[in-house]
Short mmCIF file of C-alpha atoms and ligand atoms in Angstrom, two decimals:
data_model
loop_
_atom_site.label_atom_id
_atom_site.label_comp_id
_atom_site.label_asym_id
_atom_site.label_seq_id
_atom_site.Cartn_x
_atom_site.Cartn_y
_atom_site.Cartn_z
CA MET A 28 -0.10 -0.04 0.13
CA SER A 29 1.62 3.31 -0.51
CA PRO A 30 2.14 5.85 1.87
CA ARG A 31 -0.15 8.54 2.68
CA VAL A 32 0.97 12.34 1.48
CA ALA A 33 -0.25 15.40 0.91
CA PRO A 34 1.44 18.54 -1.28
CA LEU A 35 1.56 21.57 0.96
CA ILE A 36 2.05 25.28 -0.17
CA GLU A 37 4.41 25.97 3.33
CA ILE A 38 5.66 25.33 6.64
CA PHE A 39 6.18 28.71 8.83
CA SER A 40 6.00 30.02 12.18
CA SER A 41 3.93 33.18 12.61
CA ILE A 42 0.87 34.91 14.44
CA GLN A 43 -2.70 34.16 13.76
CA GLY A 44 -3.97 37.10 11.78
CA GLU A 45 -7.43 36.61 11.73
CA GLY A 46 -10.06 35.20 14.43
CA ILE A 47 -10.43 35.69 18.58
CA TRP A 48 -7.18 33.73 18.41
CA LEU A 49 -5.07 36.88 16.80
CA GLY A 50 -2.16 37.19 17.73
CA CYS A 51 -1.26 34.01 19.15
CA ARG A 52 1.81 32.30 17.85
CA GLN A 53 1.62 29.44 16.10
CA ILE A 54 3.15 26.77 13.12
CA PHE A 55 1.28 26.49 10.04
CA LEU A 56 0.68 24.27 7.86
CA ARG A 57 -0.88 25.24 4.80
CA PHE A 58 -1.87 22.62 2.55
CA ALA A 59 -2.85 22.79 -1.30
CA GLY A 60 -5.76 22.42 -3.05
CA CYS A 61 -8.87 23.45 -2.15
CA ASN A 62 -13.03 22.36 -3.08
CA LEU A 63 -13.87 25.61 -3.46
CA THR A 64 -13.32 29.01 -5.73
CA CYS A 65 -14.17 31.92 -3.83
CA SER A 66 -13.49 35.64 -5.69
CA TYR A 67 -11.47 36.81 -2.69
CA CYS A 68 -9.46 33.71 -2.37
CA ASP A 69 -5.62 34.69 -1.80
CA THR A 70 -4.06 30.58 -1.87
CA PRO A 71 -2.44 29.63 -5.20
CA ARG A 72 -4.88 27.14 -6.81
CA ASP A 73 -2.01 24.98 -8.16
CA ILE A 74 -0.07 22.25 -6.40
CA PRO A 75 3.43 23.42 -6.18
CA PRO A 76 6.48 21.38 -6.77
CA HIS A 77 7.84 22.31 -3.76
CA CYS A 78 6.76 23.29 -0.20
CA ARG A 79 8.65 26.40 1.74
CA TRP A 80 9.69 25.28 4.75
CA GLU A 81 10.63 27.87 7.05
CA VAL A 82 14.25 27.03 8.92
CA ARG A 83 14.25 28.81 12.10
CA PRO A 84 10.82 30.01 14.07
CA GLY A 85 9.91 33.23 12.25
CA GLN A 86 12.82 34.28 10.48
CA ARG A 87 11.89 34.00 6.88
CA GLU A 88 14.89 31.85 5.58
CA PHE A 89 13.04 29.19 3.87
CA MET A 90 14.27 25.77 2.32
CA LEU A 91 12.18 24.04 -0.64
CA LEU A 92 11.19 20.74 0.10
CA PRO A 93 9.55 17.92 -2.59
CA ASN A 94 6.04 17.20 -2.99
CA PRO A 95 4.04 15.63 -1.63
CA MET A 96 5.36 15.01 1.69
CA THR A 97 4.43 12.05 4.10
CA PRO A 98 3.40 13.02 7.85
CA HIS A 99 6.55 11.86 9.40
CA GLU A 100 8.42 14.25 6.87
CA VAL A 101 5.76 16.81 7.97
CA ALA A 102 6.39 16.31 11.39
CA SER A 103 9.80 16.73 11.14
CA LYS A 104 10.09 19.85 9.98
CA VAL A 105 7.32 20.95 12.59
CA ARG A 106 9.68 19.53 15.51
CA GLU A 107 12.34 21.62 14.03
CA LEU A 108 10.39 24.99 14.64
CA ASN A 109 10.38 24.45 18.31
CA PRO A 110 6.45 23.67 19.17
CA VAL A 111 6.72 24.66 23.04
CA ILE A 112 6.85 28.49 22.05
CA HIS A 113 3.76 27.92 20.32
CA HIS A 114 0.23 28.19 20.82
CA SER A 115 -0.94 25.65 18.53
CA ILE A 116 -0.43 24.17 15.17
CA SER A 117 -2.36 25.90 12.67
CA LEU A 118 -4.30 23.24 9.78
CA THR A 119 -4.85 25.63 7.26
CA GLY A 120 -5.15 26.05 3.21
CA GLY A 121 -6.29 25.88 0.59
CA GLU A 122 -9.13 23.36 2.41
CA PRO A 123 -6.97 20.85 4.70
CA LEU A 124 -10.10 18.74 5.51
CA LEU A 125 -9.23 17.32 1.79
CA HIS A 126 -6.55 15.53 3.28
CA THR A 127 -8.22 13.63 6.19
CA SER A 128 -6.53 10.25 5.72
CA PHE A 129 -3.07 11.97 5.69
CA LEU A 130 -4.34 14.23 8.93
CA LEU A 131 -5.36 10.97 10.68
CA GLU A 132 -1.67 9.92 10.60
CA LEU A 133 0.03 13.34 11.14
CA ILE A 134 -2.24 15.07 14.21
CA PRO A 135 -0.93 12.17 16.35
CA LEU A 136 2.75 12.91 15.62
CA LEU A 137 2.25 16.78 16.57
CA LYS A 138 2.97 17.13 19.79
CA GLY A 139 4.59 20.06 22.21
CA THR A 140 2.45 23.28 21.53
CA ARG A 141 0.31 24.43 24.42
CA ARG A 142 -2.98 24.73 23.10
CA GLY A 143 -3.16 21.42 20.08
CA VAL A 144 -4.57 21.53 16.86
CA TYR A 145 -6.39 24.78 15.36
CA LEU A 146 -8.04 23.92 12.33
CA GLU A 147 -8.95 26.31 10.26
CA THR A 148 -11.58 25.46 7.26
CA ASN A 149 -14.48 26.51 5.39
CA GLY A 150 -16.61 24.38 6.79
CA THR A 151 -18.24 22.27 4.05
CA LEU A 152 -16.86 18.44 4.52
CA PRO A 153 -18.66 17.38 7.59
CA ASP A 154 -17.74 14.11 6.94
CA SER A 155 -14.22 14.39 7.12
CA LEU A 156 -15.04 16.74 10.30
CA ALA A 157 -16.57 13.55 11.89
CA GLN A 158 -13.20 11.69 11.42
CA LEU A 159 -10.89 14.00 12.82
CA LEU A 160 -12.95 15.63 15.45
CA PRO A 161 -11.29 13.90 18.10
CA PHE A 162 -7.85 14.82 17.22
CA VAL A 163 -8.85 18.78 16.81
CA ASP A 164 -8.76 21.11 19.51
CA ILE A 165 -9.81 24.30 17.87
CA ILE A 166 -11.81 25.20 15.10
CA ALA A 167 -11.99 28.56 13.25
CA MET A 168 -15.15 27.66 10.60
CA ASP A 169 -15.83 29.80 7.85
CA ILE A 170 -19.86 30.38 6.70
CA LYS A 171 -19.23 31.27 3.05
CA LEU A 172 -21.73 33.93 1.92
CA PRO A 173 -22.47 33.05 -1.70
CA GLY A 174 -23.05 36.19 -3.13
CA THR A 175 -19.63 37.69 -1.57
CA ALA A 176 -17.83 34.47 -2.63
CA ASN A 177 -19.05 34.20 -5.78
CA ILE A 178 -19.61 30.18 -5.35
CA LEU A 179 -23.12 27.92 -5.13
CA PRO A 180 -24.54 27.96 -1.92
CA CYS A 181 -23.45 25.69 0.60
CA TRP A 182 -25.95 26.14 3.87
CA GLN A 183 -26.39 22.31 4.26
CA GLU A 184 -23.06 21.63 4.37
CA HIS A 185 -22.28 24.30 6.84
CA ARG A 186 -25.29 23.30 9.27
CA ALA A 187 -24.07 19.45 9.54
CA PHE A 188 -20.47 21.06 9.87
CA LEU A 189 -21.58 23.42 12.58
CA LYS A 190 -23.27 20.67 14.51
CA LEU A 191 -20.49 18.23 14.94
CA ALA A 192 -17.68 21.40 15.19
CA SER A 193 -19.94 23.43 18.26
CA THR A 194 -18.82 20.09 20.35
CA LYS A 195 -15.01 22.05 20.32
CA HIS A 196 -14.03 25.57 20.72
CA LEU A 197 -15.35 26.97 17.86
CA PHE A 198 -15.70 30.38 16.11
CA VAL A 199 -17.15 31.30 12.61
CA LYS A 200 -16.18 33.93 10.75
CA LEU A 201 -17.90 35.17 8.17
CA VAL A 202 -16.00 37.32 4.99
CA VAL A 203 -18.12 40.43 4.28
CA SER A 204 -17.45 43.15 1.15
CA GLU A 205 -19.68 45.61 0.38
CA GLU A 206 -21.39 43.44 -2.27
CA SER A 207 -22.52 40.95 0.77
CA LYS A 208 -26.32 40.60 0.80
CA GLN A 209 -28.23 41.53 4.29
CA GLU A 210 -30.27 38.42 3.23
CA GLU A 211 -27.64 36.36 3.11
CA ILE A 212 -26.07 37.70 6.40
CA GLU A 213 -29.34 36.83 7.93
CA MET A 214 -28.87 33.18 6.87
CA ALA A 215 -25.81 32.65 8.61
CA LEU A 216 -26.96 34.11 11.62
CA GLU A 217 -30.32 32.21 11.40
CA LEU A 218 -27.60 28.88 10.95
CA ILE A 219 -25.41 29.72 13.62
CA CYS A 220 -28.81 30.62 16.30
CA SER A 221 -29.95 27.55 15.47
CA VAL A 222 -27.10 25.55 16.81
CA GLY A 223 -25.55 27.71 19.84
CA ASP A 224 -24.58 31.28 21.03
CA ILE A 225 -21.35 30.54 19.01
CA PRO A 226 -18.71 33.29 19.00
CA LEU A 227 -18.85 35.28 15.11
CA VAL A 228 -16.41 37.08 13.35
CA ILE A 229 -17.37 39.69 10.71
CA GLN A 230 -13.76 40.02 8.57
CA PRO A 231 -14.05 42.26 5.67
CA VAL A 232 -12.37 41.30 2.67
CA THR A 233 -9.11 42.58 3.03
CA THR A 234 -7.02 43.95 0.16
CA PRO A 235 -3.15 42.39 -0.39
CA ASP A 236 -1.62 45.40 1.02
CA GLY A 237 -4.17 45.49 4.31
CA LYS A 238 -6.83 47.47 3.37
CA PRO A 239 -10.42 46.38 4.69
CA ARG A 240 -13.02 46.95 1.42
CA LEU A 241 -15.73 47.57 3.57
CA ASN A 242 -17.63 50.73 4.70
CA PRO A 243 -16.99 51.07 8.52
CA GLN A 244 -20.66 51.97 8.70
CA LYS A 245 -21.90 48.69 7.10
CA ALA A 246 -19.82 46.51 9.42
CA ILE A 247 -20.96 47.90 12.52
CA THR A 248 -24.58 47.89 11.32
CA TRP A 249 -24.56 44.53 10.52
CA GLN A 250 -22.82 43.62 14.23
CA SER A 251 -25.53 45.61 15.95
CA ARG A 252 -27.90 42.90 14.02
CA ALA A 253 -25.82 39.66 14.99
CA LEU A 254 -25.51 41.47 18.78
CA GLU A 255 -29.18 40.94 18.94
CA ARG A 256 -28.83 37.30 18.58
CA LEU A 257 -25.55 36.69 19.74
CA SER A 258 -23.52 37.60 22.91
CA ASP A 259 -19.50 37.95 21.07
CA VAL A 260 -19.50 39.47 17.75
CA ARG A 261 -16.20 41.11 16.93
CA ILE A 262 -15.36 42.89 13.61
CA ILE A 263 -11.68 41.95 12.79
CA PRO A 264 -9.75 42.47 9.67
CA GLN A 265 -6.99 39.90 8.53
CA THR A 266 -4.38 41.82 10.45
CA HIS A 267 -1.31 39.93 9.51
CA LYS A 268 -1.24 41.55 6.16
CA PHE A 269 -0.98 45.21 7.60
CA LEU A 270 1.26 44.28 10.22
CA GLY A 271 3.65 42.70 7.78
CA TYR A 272 3.31 38.99 9.31
CA LEU A 273 3.41 36.32 6.83
S1 SF4 B 322 -12.47 27.90 0.58
FE1 SF4 B 322 -10.49 29.56 1.24
S2 SF4 B 322 -8.63 28.57 0.42
FE2 SF4 B 322 -10.78 27.80 -0.47
S3 SF4 B 322 -11.07 28.96 -2.28
FE3 SF4 B 322 -12.39 29.95 -0.45
S4 SF4 B 322 -10.89 31.44 0.36
FE4 SF4 B 322 -9.59 29.91 -0.72
#
């Protein structure tokens, strides 16, 4: 039987730039490939021939490693980034849940951080999450607004995913822009409230140089609406872009 392998874009140490764990130091494993095609996506769609691995944590010196990689190769590179100083290991992408079999082998090898495994996901693959749930500690889940991402609706997938994910430390992220439709934001709120009082982050689409593409008045109005139904609703852009972190 061939060993499980996965293509990665990069392995590096930086701060979390989004969501309620903003600023925490993490080791990022950025997986290649995604099942969606969001219009605002800033991750390359092609599978790269090499994974960039940061040789020393946070120093931005990279070495190229051939793709795809085995779980033991990835775990060994993570160990060299000094997990003990890190809050958690972020599984990000792309969509990391496309590599569930690989992750089932990899995660038990990832030890030493303070809070374990942090999954960043588009929230559309509930069957994959069900397999990985016992091994994940924190989940940052997107609910995709179809009109903003310019994709087909994923409400059913999101509902099934949210129910499973709510058994973990979870927050939901809504990426919004000037084009976002009020009725889709209401549908997302309805969905979240049907599962529980889950922390929500409203994240304005952010340009590559770190400028939010959303009128602040619009964002605060949507936050007011969400705060009528949820107790923790924050407006947080992608901060790593303007802070200059990876
Ligand atoms: S889910 Fe994330 S990685 Fe996938 S296309 Fe959308 S923004 Fe890009």
